[in-house]
Every structure is written in C-alpha cells, then in structure tokens.
Coordinates of C-alpha atoms in Angstrom, one line a residue:
M1 CA 38.8 79.1 72.8
A2 CA 38.0 76.2 70.5
F3 CA 37.4 76.6 66.8
T4 CA 35.5 74.2 64.5
R5 CA 35.6 74.0 60.8
D6 CA 32.5 73.7 58.6
K7 CA 32.2 70.4 56.7
P8 CA 33.4 71.1 53.1
K9 CA 30.8 71.0 50.4
D10 CA 30.8 68.2 47.8
S11 CA 31.8 70.6 45.1
D12 CA 34.8 71.8 47.2
V13 CA 35.9 68.2 47.6
A14 CA 35.6 67.6 43.9
L15 CA 37.5 70.7 43.0
R16 CA 40.4 70.0 45.4
A17 CA 40.7 66.4 44.4
A18 CA 40.7 67.4 40.7
Q19 CA 43.4 70.0 41.3
A20 CA 45.5 67.5 43.2
L21 CA 45.6 64.9 40.4
A22 CA 48.6 64.6 38.2
F23 CA 46.4 63.1 35.6
G24 CA 48.9 60.5 34.6
P25 CA 47.3 57.4 33.0
G26 CA 45.3 55.6 35.6
A27 CA 46.5 57.9 38.4
G28 CA 43.0 59.6 38.8
A29 CA 41.4 56.3 39.6
L30 CA 43.1 56.4 43.0
F31 CA 41.2 59.5 43.9
L32 CA 37.8 59.0 42.4
D33 CA 36.6 56.5 45.0
L34 CA 37.3 59.1 47.7
L35 CA 34.6 61.4 46.2
P36 CA 31.0 61.0 47.4
V37 CA 29.7 62.3 44.1
P38 CA 29.7 60.9 40.5
A39 CA 33.1 61.5 39.0
A40 CA 35.0 60.5 35.9
I41 CA 38.3 61.2 34.2
V42 CA 37.7 61.9 30.6
E43 CA 40.3 62.1 27.8
W44 CA 40.0 63.2 24.2
N45 CA 42.3 61.0 22.1
G46 CA 41.9 63.0 18.9
K47 CA 38.9 61.0 17.6
S48 CA 36.6 60.4 20.5
F49 CA 36.3 60.6 24.3
V50 CA 37.4 57.8 26.5
F51 CA 37.1 57.2 30.3
D52 CA 40.4 56.8 32.1
A53 CA 38.3 56.0 35.2
V54 CA 34.9 56.3 36.7
N55 CA 33.8 55.9 40.3
R56 CA 30.9 53.9 41.8
P57 CA 28.5 56.9 42.3
F58 CA 29.0 57.7 38.6
R59 CA 28.0 54.2 37.5
L60 CA 25.0 54.2 39.9
A61 CA 23.8 57.4 38.5
G62 CA 23.3 55.6 35.1
L63 CA 26.1 57.6 33.4
G64 CA 27.8 54.5 32.0
T65 CA 31.3 53.0 32.0
V66 CA 32.1 53.4 28.3
A67 CA 32.5 57.0 27.1
T68 CA 31.0 56.4 23.6
E69 CA 27.8 55.0 25.2
S70 CA 27.6 57.5 28.1
P71 CA 24.8 60.1 28.1
L72 CA 27.3 62.5 29.7
V73 CA 29.5 62.4 26.6
R74 CA 26.6 62.2 24.2
L75 CA 24.9 65.3 25.6
L76 CA 27.8 67.3 27.0
G77 CA 30.5 66.4 24.5
P78 CA 30.6 69.8 22.7
Q79 CA 31.1 71.6 26.1
L80 CA 33.8 69.2 27.0
R81 CA 35.7 69.8 23.8
R82 CA 35.4 73.6 24.2
F83 CA 36.7 73.3 27.8
L84 CA 39.7 71.1 26.7
E85 CA 40.5 73.5 23.8
S86 CA 40.4 76.5 26.1
T87 CA 42.9 77.7 28.7
E88 CA 40.5 77.4 31.6
T89 CA 41.3 75.2 34.6
H90 CA 37.7 74.6 35.7
S91 CA 34.2 75.4 34.5
E92 CA 30.7 74.8 35.9
I93 CA 27.4 74.2 34.0
A94 CA 23.9 73.2 35.0
W95 CA 22.6 70.0 33.4
Q96 CA 19.2 68.4 33.2
F97 CA 19.2 64.7 32.5
G98 CA 16.4 62.2 31.9
E99 CA 12.7 62.3 31.0
E100 CA 10.4 65.0 32.3
V101 CA 8.7 62.8 34.8
D102 CA 11.9 61.4 36.4
C103 CA 14.3 64.2 35.3
R104 CA 17.4 64.8 37.4
Y105 CA 19.3 68.0 37.8
F106 CA 23.1 68.2 38.2
R107 CA 25.7 70.8 38.7
V108 CA 28.6 69.6 36.5
M109 CA 32.2 70.7 37.0
F110 CA 35.1 70.3 34.5
A111 CA 38.5 70.6 36.2
R112 CA 42.2 70.0 35.2
R113 CA 45.7 71.1 36.1
A114 CA 47.1 74.3 34.6
D115 CA 50.3 72.8 33.4
K116 CA 51.0 70.7 30.2
R117 CA 50.9 67.4 32.1
A118 CA 47.1 67.6 32.1
G119 CA 47.0 67.1 28.3
N120 CA 43.6 66.5 26.8
R121 CA 42.3 65.1 30.0
C122 CA 40.0 66.5 32.7
M123 CA 38.0 65.4 35.7
V124 CA 34.2 65.7 35.5
T125 CA 32.2 65.7 38.8
L126 CA 28.5 66.0 39.1
I127 CA 26.6 67.3 42.1
D128 CA 23.0 66.0 42.3
Q129 CA 20.7 69.0 42.9
T130 CA 17.5 67.2 42.1
A131 CA 16.0 67.2 45.6
E132 CA 16.8 70.8 46.2
L133 CA 15.4 72.0 42.8
R134 CA 12.3 69.9 43.2
T135 CA 11.7 71.3 46.6
E136 CA 12.3 74.8 45.2
H137 CA 9.9 74.2 42.3
S138 CA 7.3 72.8 44.6
L139 CA 7.5 75.8 47.0
R140 CA 7.4 78.2 44.1
R141 CA 4.4 76.4 42.7
E142 CA 2.6 76.6 46.0
M143 CA 3.5 80.3 46.3
M144 CA 2.1 81.0 42.8
T145 CA -1.1 78.9 43.1
D146 CA -4.4 79.7 44.7
S147 CA -5.0 76.9 47.2
L148 CA -8.8 76.9 46.8
T149 CA -9.2 76.7 43.0
G150 CA -5.8 75.4 42.0
L151 CA -5.5 78.3 39.5
P152 CA -2.5 80.7 39.4
N153 CA -2.8 83.4 42.0
R154 CA -2.1 87.1 41.5
A155 CA 1.7 86.6 41.6
G156 CA 1.5 83.5 39.4
F157 CA -0.7 85.3 36.9
S158 CA 1.8 88.2 36.7
D159 CA 4.6 85.6 35.9
E160 CA 2.4 84.1 33.1
V161 CA 1.9 87.5 31.6
E162 CA 5.5 88.5 31.9
A163 CA 6.6 85.2 30.2
A164 CA 4.1 85.4 27.4
V165 CA 3.9 89.1 26.5
T166 CA 6.9 90.8 24.9
P167 CA 7.2 94.2 23.1
E168 CA 7.2 92.3 19.8
N169 CA 4.0 90.3 20.3
R170 CA 2.0 92.4 22.8
G171 CA -0.6 93.2 20.1
D172 CA -1.5 89.5 20.1
Y173 CA -2.6 89.5 23.7
A174 CA -5.2 90.9 26.0
V175 CA -6.0 90.6 29.7
L176 CA -9.5 90.3 31.0
V177 CA -10.4 90.9 34.7
V178 CA -13.7 89.4 35.9
N179 CA -15.1 90.7 39.1
L180 CA -18.1 88.9 40.8
D181 CA -21.0 91.0 42.0
R182 CA -22.7 90.2 45.4
F183 CA -20.0 87.7 46.4
S184 CA -19.5 89.4 49.8
R185 CA -23.3 89.0 50.5
V186 CA -23.0 85.2 49.9
N187 CA -20.1 85.1 52.4
A188 CA -22.0 87.2 54.9
C189 CA -25.3 85.3 54.7
M190 CA -24.2 81.7 54.1
G191 CA -20.7 81.5 55.5
G192 CA -17.2 81.1 54.2
L193 CA -17.7 77.4 53.2
A194 CA -20.6 78.3 50.9
G195 CA -18.5 81.2 49.5
D196 CA -15.6 78.8 48.8
E197 CA -18.0 76.4 47.0
L198 CA -19.3 79.2 44.9
L199 CA -15.8 80.3 43.9
I200 CA -14.9 76.7 42.8
S201 CA -18.1 76.5 40.8
V202 CA -17.4 79.9 39.2
A203 CA -13.9 78.9 38.3
R204 CA -15.1 75.7 36.6
R205 CA -17.6 77.6 34.5
L206 CA -15.1 80.2 33.5
K207 CA -12.6 77.5 32.5
G208 CA -15.2 76.0 30.4
A209 CA -15.9 79.3 28.6
L210 CA -12.2 79.7 27.6
R211 CA -10.1 78.1 24.9
G212 CA -7.4 75.6 25.9
R213 CA -4.5 78.0 25.6
D214 CA -6.2 80.8 27.5
I215 CA -4.8 81.2 31.1
L216 CA -7.3 81.6 33.9
A217 CA -6.2 82.9 37.4
R218 CA -7.8 83.9 40.7
M219 CA -6.5 87.3 41.4
N220 CA -8.1 87.8 44.8
G221 CA -11.3 87.0 46.7
D222 CA -13.9 87.7 44.1
E223 CA -11.7 88.6 41.1
F224 CA -10.4 86.4 38.2
G225 CA -7.9 87.2 35.5
V226 CA -7.6 85.8 31.9
L227 CA -4.6 86.0 29.7
L228 CA -6.0 85.8 26.2
M229 CA -4.3 85.3 22.8
L230 CA -6.1 87.3 20.1
D231 CA -6.6 85.4 16.8
D232 CA -8.8 87.9 15.1
G233 CA -7.8 91.2 16.8
P234 CA -9.6 93.0 19.6
D235 CA -13.0 91.6 18.8
D236 CA -11.7 88.2 20.2
A237 CA -11.6 89.7 23.7
L238 CA -15.2 90.9 23.4
H239 CA -16.3 87.5 22.2
V240 CA -14.6 85.9 25.2
A241 CA -16.3 88.4 27.5
K242 CA -19.7 87.5 26.0
R243 CA -18.9 83.8 26.6
I244 CA -18.0 84.4 30.2
Q245 CA -21.2 86.3 30.8
A246 CA -23.1 83.5 29.2
A247 CA -21.4 80.9 31.3
L248 CA -22.4 82.7 34.5
A249 CA -26.0 83.4 33.4
N250 CA -27.5 80.2 34.8
P251 CA -28.0 80.4 38.7
F252 CA -25.7 78.5 41.0
R253 CA -27.2 76.1 43.5
L254 CA -25.9 76.3 47.0
S255 CA -27.7 74.2 49.6
D256 CA -31.4 75.2 49.2
F257 CA -30.7 78.4 47.4
E258 CA -30.3 79.3 43.7
I259 CA -27.9 82.2 43.4
R260 CA -27.4 84.3 40.3
V261 CA -23.9 85.7 39.9
D262 CA -23.4 88.8 37.7
C263 CA -20.0 90.1 36.9
A264 CA -18.1 93.2 35.7
I265 CA -15.5 92.6 33.0
G266 CA -12.6 94.9 32.2
I267 CA -10.3 94.4 29.2
A268 CA -6.8 95.7 28.5
L269 CA -5.4 95.2 25.0
G270 CA -1.7 94.6 24.5
A271 CA -1.7 96.8 21.4
D272 CA -2.7 99.8 23.6
N273 CA 0.0 99.2 26.1
D274 CA 3.5 100.7 25.6
G275 CA 4.7 99.9 29.1
D276 CA 5.5 96.9 31.2
P277 CA 3.4 93.7 30.6
E278 CA 2.3 94.0 34.2
D279 CA 0.6 97.2 33.2
L280 CA -1.9 95.1 31.2
V281 CA -3.2 93.6 34.4
R282 CA -3.4 96.9 36.2
N283 CA -5.2 98.5 33.2
A284 CA -7.7 95.7 33.1
Q285 CA -8.4 96.2 36.8
F286 CA -8.9 99.9 36.1
A287 CA -11.3 99.0 33.3
V288 CA -13.3 96.6 35.6
K289 CA -13.9 99.5 38.0
R290 CA -15.5 101.4 35.1
S291 CA -17.5 98.3 34.2
K292 CA -19.0 98.2 37.7
Q293 CA -20.3 101.7 37.1
S294 CA -21.5 101.4 33.5
G295 CA -22.9 97.9 33.8
R296 CA -21.2 96.7 30.6
T297 CA -17.9 95.3 29.5
E298 CA -15.3 98.1 29.4
T299 CA -12.0 98.2 27.4
Y300 CA -9.2 100.2 28.9
Q301 CA -8.5 103.3 26.9
T302 CA -5.5 105.6 27.4
R303 CA -7.6 108.5 26.1
T304 CA -10.8 107.8 28.0
F305 CA -12.0 111.5 28.2
D306 CA -11.0 112.2 24.6
I307 CA -13.0 109.2 23.5
A308 CA -16.0 110.3 25.6
R309 CA -15.9 113.7 23.9
E310 CA -15.6 112.0 20.5
Q311 CA -18.7 109.9 21.2
F312 CA -20.7 113.0 22.2
G313 CA -19.6 114.5 18.9
M314 CA -20.4 111.3 17.0
E315 CA -23.9 111.3 18.5
T316 CA -24.7 114.7 17.2
E317 CA -23.3 113.9 13.7
L318 CA -25.1 110.5 13.6
R319 CA -28.4 112.1 14.5
R320 CA -27.9 114.6 11.7
A321 CA -26.8 111.8 9.2
I322 CA -30.0 109.8 9.9
E323 CA -32.2 112.8 9.5
T324 CA -30.6 113.9 6.2
G325 CA -30.2 110.4 4.7
A326 CA -26.4 110.5 4.8
L327 CA -26.0 106.8 5.6
T328 CA -25.9 104.0 3.0
L329 CA -26.4 100.3 3.0
S330 CA -23.9 97.8 1.6
F331 CA -24.8 94.3 0.7
Q332 CA -22.7 91.2 1.3
P333 CA -23.7 88.0 -0.6
I334 CA -24.7 84.8 1.1
C335 CA -24.2 81.7 -1.0
E336 CA -25.6 78.2 -0.9
L337 CA -22.5 76.0 -0.3
A338 CA -23.7 73.0 -2.3
S339 CA -24.5 74.9 -5.5
G340 CA -22.6 78.1 -5.1
R341 CA -25.7 80.2 -6.0
I342 CA -26.4 83.5 -4.2
T343 CA -29.5 83.1 -2.1
S344 CA -29.5 86.4 -0.1
F345 CA -27.6 89.5 0.8
E346 CA -26.9 90.9 4.3
A347 CA -27.6 94.6 4.5
L348 CA -24.9 96.4 6.4
A349 CA -25.0 100.1 7.5
R350 CA -22.1 102.3 6.3
W351 CA -21.4 105.9 7.2
T352 CA -19.0 108.5 5.9
N353 CA -19.1 111.5 8.2
E354 CA -19.0 115.2 7.4
N355 CA -15.2 115.1 7.4
D356 CA -15.2 112.4 4.7
I357 CA -14.0 109.8 7.2
K358 CA -15.5 106.3 6.8
L359 CA -16.6 105.1 10.2
S360 CA -16.8 101.4 11.2
P361 CA -20.2 100.1 12.4
N362 CA -18.2 98.9 15.5
D363 CA -17.7 102.6 16.2
F364 CA -21.2 104.1 15.6
I365 CA -23.6 101.2 16.3
P366 CA -22.7 101.2 20.1
V367 CA -23.1 104.9 20.2
A368 CA -26.5 104.6 18.5
E369 CA -27.6 101.9 21.0
E370 CA -26.4 103.9 24.0
T371 CA -28.2 107.1 22.9
G372 CA -31.4 105.5 21.6
L373 CA -30.6 106.5 18.0
I374 CA -30.6 102.8 17.1
V375 CA -34.4 103.0 16.8
P376 CA -34.5 105.6 13.9
L377 CA -31.3 104.0 12.5
G378 CA -33.0 100.5 12.5
R379 CA -36.2 101.9 10.9
W380 CA -34.1 103.6 8.2
A381 CA -32.1 100.4 7.5
M382 CA -35.3 98.3 7.2
D383 CA -36.9 100.8 4.8
E384 CA -33.8 101.1 2.7
A385 CA -33.4 97.3 2.5
A386 CA -37.0 96.8 1.4
K387 CA -36.6 99.6 -1.1
T388 CA -33.5 98.0 -2.5
I389 CA -35.0 94.6 -3.0
A390 CA -38.0 96.1 -4.7
E391 CA -35.7 98.0 -7.1
W392 CA -33.8 94.8 -7.9
D393 CA -37.1 93.0 -8.6
K394 CA -38.1 95.8 -10.9
R395 CA -34.8 95.7 -12.8
S396 CA -35.0 91.9 -13.2
G397 CA -38.6 92.0 -14.4
G398 CA -39.9 90.0 -11.5
D399 CA -38.5 88.2 -8.4
C400 CA -34.8 88.7 -8.6
G401 CA -34.3 85.4 -6.7
V402 CA -32.7 86.5 -3.4
R403 CA -33.7 87.7 0.0
V404 CA -32.2 90.5 2.0
A405 CA -31.1 90.0 5.6
V406 CA -31.5 92.9 8.1
N407 CA -30.1 93.0 11.6
L408 CA -32.4 93.8 14.5
S409 CA -30.7 95.3 17.6
A410 CA -31.6 94.2 21.1
I411 CA -32.3 97.8 22.0
Q412 CA -34.5 98.3 19.0
L413 CA -36.5 95.1 19.9
Q414 CA -37.1 96.5 23.4
R415 CA -38.0 100.0 22.5
D416 CA -39.7 99.8 19.1
Q417 CA -42.9 98.1 17.7
V418 CA -40.8 96.0 15.3
P419 CA -43.5 93.9 13.6
T420 CA -45.5 97.1 12.8
M421 CA -42.3 98.8 11.6
V422 CA -41.5 95.9 9.3
S423 CA -45.0 95.6 8.0
Q424 CA -45.1 99.3 7.1
A425 CA -41.8 99.0 5.2
L426 CA -43.1 96.0 3.2
D427 CA -46.3 97.7 2.3
R428 CA -44.5 100.9 1.4
H429 CA -42.4 99.2 -1.2
G430 CA -44.8 96.5 -2.3
I431 CA -42.8 93.4 -1.4
D432 CA -43.7 90.2 0.5
G433 CA -42.3 89.3 3.9
T434 CA -40.8 86.1 2.5
R435 CA -38.1 88.4 0.9
L436 CA -36.7 89.3 4.3
T437 CA -34.4 87.5 6.7
L438 CA -34.4 89.2 10.1
E439 CA -31.3 88.5 12.2
L440 CA -31.4 88.7 16.0
T441 CA -28.7 88.1 18.5
E442 CA -28.9 85.7 21.5
S443 CA -28.5 88.6 23.9
A444 CA -31.7 90.2 22.4
I445 CA -33.7 87.1 23.2
V446 CA -32.4 86.8 26.8
T447 CA -33.4 90.4 27.8
D448 CA -37.1 89.7 27.7
P449 CA -37.8 86.1 26.4
D450 CA -41.6 86.3 26.6
R451 CA -41.9 89.6 24.8
I452 CA -39.3 88.7 22.2
A453 CA -41.2 85.4 21.6
Q454 CA -44.4 87.3 20.8
T455 CA -42.4 89.7 18.5
M456 CA -40.8 86.8 16.7
K457 CA -44.2 85.1 16.2
A458 CA -45.6 88.3 14.7
L459 CA -42.6 88.6 12.3
K460 CA -43.1 84.9 11.3
D461 CA -46.7 85.8 10.5
L462 CA -45.4 88.3 8.0
G463 CA -43.6 85.5 6.2
A464 CA -40.1 86.6 7.3
T465 CA -37.2 84.1 7.9
L466 CA -35.8 84.5 11.4
A467 CA -32.0 83.9 12.0
M468 CA -30.1 83.9 15.2
D469 CA -26.9 85.8 14.6
D470 CA -23.4 85.2 16.2
F471 CA -24.7 81.8 17.5
G472 CA -22.4 80.3 20.1
T473 CA -21.0 83.5 21.5
G474 CA -24.0 84.3 23.8
Y475 CA -26.5 82.6 26.1
S476 CA -27.3 79.6 23.9
N477 CA -30.2 78.4 25.9
L478 CA -31.4 75.3 24.2
A479 CA -34.9 75.6 25.7
Y480 CA -35.4 79.0 24.0
L481 CA -33.9 77.6 20.8
Q482 CA -36.4 74.8 20.7
K483 CA -39.4 76.9 21.5
L484 CA -38.8 80.0 19.4
P485 CA -39.6 80.1 15.7
I486 CA -36.0 80.3 14.5
D487 CA -35.3 79.1 10.9
L488 CA -31.5 79.7 10.7
L489 CA -28.4 79.7 12.9
K490 CA -25.5 81.9 11.9
I491 CA -22.2 80.4 13.1
D492 CA -20.0 83.2 14.4
R493 CA -16.9 84.0 12.4
S494 CA -14.8 83.5 15.6
F495 CA -15.4 79.7 15.3
V496 CA -15.1 79.6 11.5
S497 CA -11.9 81.7 11.0
G498 CA -8.9 79.4 11.4
M499 CA -11.1 76.4 11.9
L500 CA -9.1 74.0 9.8
A501 CA -6.1 74.5 12.1
D502 CA -8.0 74.3 15.4
R503 CA -9.6 71.1 16.6
D504 CA -11.6 72.9 19.2
K505 CA -13.2 75.2 16.6
I506 CA -14.0 72.2 14.4
A507 CA -15.7 70.4 17.3
I508 CA -17.8 73.5 18.1
V509 CA -18.8 73.9 14.4
R510 CA -19.8 70.2 14.2
A511 CA -21.8 70.5 17.4
I512 CA -23.7 73.6 16.1
L513 CA -24.4 71.9 12.8
S514 CA -25.7 68.7 14.5
L515 CA -27.9 70.8 16.8
A516 CA -29.3 72.8 13.9
Q517 CA -30.0 69.5 12.0
A518 CA -31.8 68.0 15.0
L519 CA -34.0 71.1 15.3
G520 CA -34.7 71.3 11.6
M521 CA -32.8 74.6 11.1
Q522 CA -30.5 75.7 8.3
T523 CA -27.1 77.2 9.0
T524 CA -24.9 80.0 7.7
A525 CA -21.1 80.1 8.4
E526 CA -19.7 83.6 8.5
G527 CA -16.0 84.5 7.8
I528 CA -15.3 82.1 4.9
E529 CA -12.2 83.2 3.2
T530 CA -10.8 80.1 1.4
N531 CA -12.2 77.4 -1.0
E532 CA -10.9 74.7 1.3
L533 CA -12.9 76.1 4.2
S534 CA -16.0 76.4 2.1
Q535 CA -15.7 72.8 0.9
T536 CA -15.1 71.5 4.4
L537 CA -18.2 73.3 5.8
A538 CA -20.3 72.0 2.9
A539 CA -19.0 68.4 3.7
L540 CA -20.0 68.9 7.3
G541 CA -23.5 69.8 6.3
C542 CA -23.5 73.6 6.6
T543 CA -26.2 75.2 4.3
Y544 CA -24.9 78.6 3.5
G545 CA -21.7 80.6 3.6
Q546 CA -20.7 84.2 3.8
G547 CA -17.3 85.9 3.7
F548 CA -14.6 87.5 1.6
L549 CA -14.2 84.4 -0.5
Y550 CA -17.4 85.4 -2.3
A551 CA -17.3 89.2 -2.0
R552 CA -16.8 92.0 0.3
P553 CA -19.9 94.2 1.1
L554 CA -21.0 95.9 -2.1
E555 CA -23.0 99.0 -2.9
A556 CA -26.5 98.3 -4.1
D557 CA -25.8 98.7 -7.9
D558 CA -22.6 96.6 -7.6
A559 CA -24.4 93.9 -5.6
Y560 CA -27.2 93.6 -8.2
R561 CA -24.6 93.4 -11.0
Y562 CA -22.7 90.7 -9.0
L563 CA -26.0 88.8 -8.6
T564 CA -26.8 88.8 -12.3
E565 CA -23.3 87.8 -13.3
H566 CA -23.0 85.1 -10.6
N567 CA -26.5 83.5 -10.9
G568 CA -26.8 84.0 -14.6

C-alpha cells in the first residue's frame, strides 16, 4: 500500500525553517530564500531594530530592506519587543496593512530558538491571507444582503442590531418594523416582476424618510426593519413612523396602474427591553401584528393588558375631569426672534388626576382621541383660552398685546362643528377672532382635504391666524400648502433640537424657512433651548421661537406676570 504526504503549509515551512536556524550573524540569509513567503531576520541592538536579512518576497510585499524605514517595524515594533523580552519561542498575530481600499491581511509569526544563542534576534514570517479574507468577507456580505434591494437582510439586520445595541446604551435605540399591506395582491395580479419593482421603489422612499445614520433592512418579502438612534427619547421613533407613513402616502406607478401602499408599523424601544438585543427585533414584529389589527402605529409594551386596563380607567377619570372642570391650561410664551418680545402664548392642557398624579398630555390626549372625549376636551380648551385672554385684557386695561394659540385635533375637526364652536367661545367672552391662533397638524388636513379646507376658510373669516403644527413630520403636500389659507408654519422640535451639530437638520430647517418665505408665511421654531440656537434661527430668517430658553409652560397668572415683566 502506498502512502502520500500532504504538502506542508507555508506556515509550517516558516516555523520549521525558523526553528532550524542557528541565528548566527548572516546565517539566516541562507534559509530565507528557501521560503515562499515574506520573511526577515530581525535583531534588537539595544537602541533600534535592524534586519540581518530579508528575502525577495519580503521586498516585493513592500515591507522594505531597512528596519528603521520598514512598516513592519514601525507598526509591529512594540509586539516584537515584547516577544524578544519574553520566554516564548514563537508567537502569531493577525496584521492588517495598507489603506482601506487596497488593504492586505497577513498572519505574522515570530519565531526563535529556545537557547541563548538566539539572543535578541528572531525570524518574522508573513502569510498573505488577503485573498482568503476578501473572499470570506464577500461571501458574508452576500449572505447578509438582500439581493433585490441591496439592503441588509434579516440576518444582516440582526448583526447590525447586535453590534450597535449594548446593555449600557440600549435606551438610545429603537427598532421599527414596517409591514406593507396588499403586497401579495400586487404579486398575484401583476406578477413577480411588478412586485420586485414595487419593493425597490418602497425601499427608496423609506431610505429617503430616514436620517443618514438610521439602518434600513428588508426583513422578508413585504417587511422592512429600521434600527433607529433616539436623540430626543421615544418620541423620535414616533416621528420617524410618521415620516415613513408620509413617504408612502403618494401612490406608486406600475405600468398603467397607480397603486397606493399602506403599511403597519411596530416599534420596540431599547429602554423597555431587558433581554438580548435580538429581542428588540422580535418585539417590533410582535407590535406590527397589533398594528395590523388596530390600524395605527403600535409600540411594544411588556405590560400590554395592564396598560389597556389603565387606559379604560383613565377614560373614566378623564370624562369626570372634563365634566367637573378638573383640568387646567398652561401657557408657554412664543417670542419674536428679532426683537425678543412675546407675541403669543400656546395653550397646553394639563391634568392632575384624583390620586394627585400629574399626567402628561402624551398619555391622556391619545385616550381622549380614541374614545371621542377629544371633542368635549377641545371645546373646554377653546373656551378656557378665550376666557384667559379676555381676563388678561381686562387686567391690562385693554388689548394685552398677545394672541393665544390653541391646538385643534384631527379627530375634533372631523367630528365637531369647529367654526361654530370657536365663534361661540369668542362671543361668550367678548374677544375678537384676531386674538386666536389655531394650530392644525398635517395629518388633520390629509384626512379630508376638501372638508378641512372649508373649515379653515370659515376660521379665517372669523379673523383667526392658522398655523400648521409639527411641519415636516407628516404629509407635507405642497399643493395643499399653497391652496389652504395657512399663515404660519411651526417647525417641529425634532428638527430644531440639536440642529447646530447636525447638517441634515440645518438643511431641513433652511428648506422649510425658504418654502415659508416663498409662500408668504411666517415661521415658529419649537424646542429652542439656547441663545446660540435662537440667534442662528433668527439669522436664517425664522420669525418666532418657542422653547425652554424663554420659559416652560406657566399657569395663567404666572404667564400674565411674565408677559408684563418681559414686554414692559
């Protein structure tokens, strides 16, 4: 029976040759040219490294012939010193050499004899692993990438989440899952090619709705994932969800058809996740299932049923609070950036429940909208705001010099006769409609554009100023913007906060200001917290500012006192 021996690996050859050397001066040179890999004999003379010998592959690899000029010594010198000062006879390390584009990867071995004859000398051999690693990276990239859209696939997205989210920073992240409605019908009716075209178009729009550092992935056939860094807490995730819905609002054109794509969005917040980062993805997928049932964006909650019970209890308490007048309005000043004078106050609902717990509007306003309580709540807020401005006028002996801004909910605009309600509040307290600014969201306009346009015209006839709140986070249809009688755009705080350190935000704010100027509208920037930010916005042409720099929301008496002190 015949036996054959496997061809020895390059690393085996290098090790055996190194171990065979006596390392006398010049002796290693006899062996180096036998090696098919870059190799050098390096000696530490007490002050610096010198090469006793280098072979031809070493020179061709661009590693030099003079030790003091060699990138090997320059970059691996500390490791060489530690090896020579140790008792080890050989050591291996991975080394990356060169620029990113033409980077090369080596497996570097240090080897020497165990006896004293080795001195401060060792052999260095390098195995070039560039081709293997590039192939490995390429295959891994292909395995982690969706071939249709070029986005990370489910496995690639999991890797991105694992790499970014740690127990220390998980509160800074959220995962959104976006599931497309009716996609299977497109495939069934128009074929796979049309479905692929639609997915590519959807991916482009989603990418355009995200910030540069957000990571978009295609999870499976009709599902996309987003890894999101939260700058301003959980509200950031909801703002992004709104932008995604707005990006998909316009129909997609496929062949001779225009196809509208709706989506369900589920959110999982890192702050609510105590487990593995991969749980964020699973939780967001669970939330998107609830979103399909509810028809709205859903955030994963570990206490889903407890929260539902809490909301039922909140509905009962809120109904009682509206009936008994237990709610209050706070007023946050809005200043003219050029002069610093207060021009108006935004009226904000505040509620301390029967257990003396102060509840955020983010908690009770959604409950009010879902249950229909937003109509009586909105009527109360309008009446209270008109009453307050009338009292301020009386205390000042005439027009106190400011308007009051009141938010109108999209649900209230749909269900209530808003112009009649506003007119009655004005008449009841004897003030003119010019003293009111009525703030509507973009989502309110999109729900029923024709009806809302008629409502807005009726409100303008009363003399009220109309403002579009949270501009840039919703539909932003320029045709509506041009046709509707809007006087003021409010730039959402998500664009203003941190603007000075984010070029993307500055570009968005500039674009909004330019648009407002072209349409003859004024602008208010929300979320101003520093003088530098206020001055920058004023220089960019923003009209008004609102935020903690000027004041937090104040009770009615404190707001009037602040007004008289500030405006003199």
